[in-house]
Amino acid sequence: MKGKVNTEFSYELFENGLDFILSGLENLGKKQLDKRAYKFGILHLAAGIELIFKERLRREHWSLLFENIDKAHAAALANGDFKSVGFESLVNRLANIAKVCIAKNESQTINELRKKRNKAQHFQITDTPAAIESVTAQAVSFALDFIKKELSQPKMNKQELDTLEKIKNKLTDFKAFVDNRWNKIQSLLQKYKEDKAIVVDCVQCLQKAVIINGEHPKCLFCNSEFKPLNLASDWASQFLGISDYDHIKDGGPSPTMICPSCKEETLVEIGKHKAQWLCFNCATSWESGDLDTCTICGNLFEMEEMTVCDNCFDKKIADPNT
Ligand SMILES: [Zn+2]
Ligand SMILES: [Zn+2]
Ligand SMILES: [Zn+2]
């Protein structure tokens, strides 16, 4: 009996996941992408990937599909009357129990897709078509790799194989769009680089095409424009996993610091070694060891002989008792 329940459920879960991904692509691939097609496209794509993840967990053990494993019950599974595992636990269980590792750039893609999904649910749509094409191409490529690696054994049935084939066909259009777009912007991007602009990953389309050069940051790939302050904190949250929310709530590290050069709070520690620090406003960058933390105010300043920043030094001179 238990085996039977399991088989029926498996059929629904996997095939459903593939079907949702295909529907997502069909909606997002429409020639005239209206709000409705966008909304259902993003919702279906995100749902499809979540179902594929769940299918992998189910193959580990069906009880892992319950948010609370203590309440796992075959009958509840069969009639769908249970609280199913939330996305965060789902990803944790995949990693910790099923030993499925998802690379950092892949989980960034999935997170971006889920962010777009949450916005779509509330009708806040700010995406450009290019950003949608790009994130879709990356998310579906990831899903196909995941299926190949984690779900191709035992053999898929005909229906599953057919749907998978349709997904692959649709994906080609999205990938072609991305390639074409890169062909178009490549030489312009090169020009900006020659003019000393720094290029970083885009928080909207995930392509490395955002120009930081002291003017308004903009993405050449998806044409999104950003306010330096917003981009700095979104960028830190997206690519470094450091958010304002955690900073305020748990006292974690601050995603943005005050720039020693322009004094805006748009400085982000974007990487290790070369160009360790980058200001998203004035485009000044510093390498590792160039900046130090002021022992009085905690702001970063350009390292010299001192242990405090100019600002605190001047205050100290004016009033030694401060
Ligand atoms: Zn972009
Ligand atoms: Zn600056
Ligand atoms: Zn200071």
Coordinates of N, CA, C and O and ligand atoms in Angstrom, one line a residue, residues 294-299 308-313, ligand 3:
C294 N 38.5 53.4 11.2 CA 38.7 54.4 12.2 C 38.4 53.9 13.6 O 37.3 53.4 13.8
T295 N 39.3 54.1 14.6 CA 39.1 53.5 15.9 C 38.1 54.3 16.7 O 37.6 53.9 17.7
I296 N 37.8 55.5 16.2 CA 36.8 56.3 16.9 C 35.4 56.2 16.4 O 34.4 55.7 17.0
C297 N 35.2 56.4 15.0 CA 33.8 56.4 14.5 C 33.5 55.1 13.7 O 32.3 54.9 13.4
G298 N 34.5 54.3 13.5 CA 34.2 53.0 12.8 C 34.1 53.1 11.3 O 33.9 52.1 10.6
N299 N 34.2 54.3 10.7 CA 34.2 54.5 9.3 C 35.5 54.1 8.7 O 36.5 54.1 9.3
V308 N 42.9 57.0 13.2 CA 41.6 57.6 13.2 C 41.4 58.4 11.8 O 42.4 58.7 11.2
C309 N 40.2 58.6 11.4 CA 40.0 59.2 10.1 C 40.2 60.7 10.2 O 40.2 61.3 11.4
D310 N 40.3 61.4 9.1 CA 40.5 62.9 9.1 C 39.5 63.6 9.9 O 39.7 64.5 10.7
N311 N 38.2 63.2 9.7 CA 37.1 63.8 10.4 C 37.3 63.8 11.9 O 37.2 64.8 12.6
C312 N 37.6 62.6 12.4 CA 37.7 62.5 13.9 C 39.0 63.2 14.4 O 39.0 63.7 15.4
F313 N 40.0 63.2 13.5 CA 41.3 63.8 13.8 C 41.0 65.4 14.0 O 41.5 66.0 15.0
Ligands
ZN3 ZN 36.5 58.6 12.5

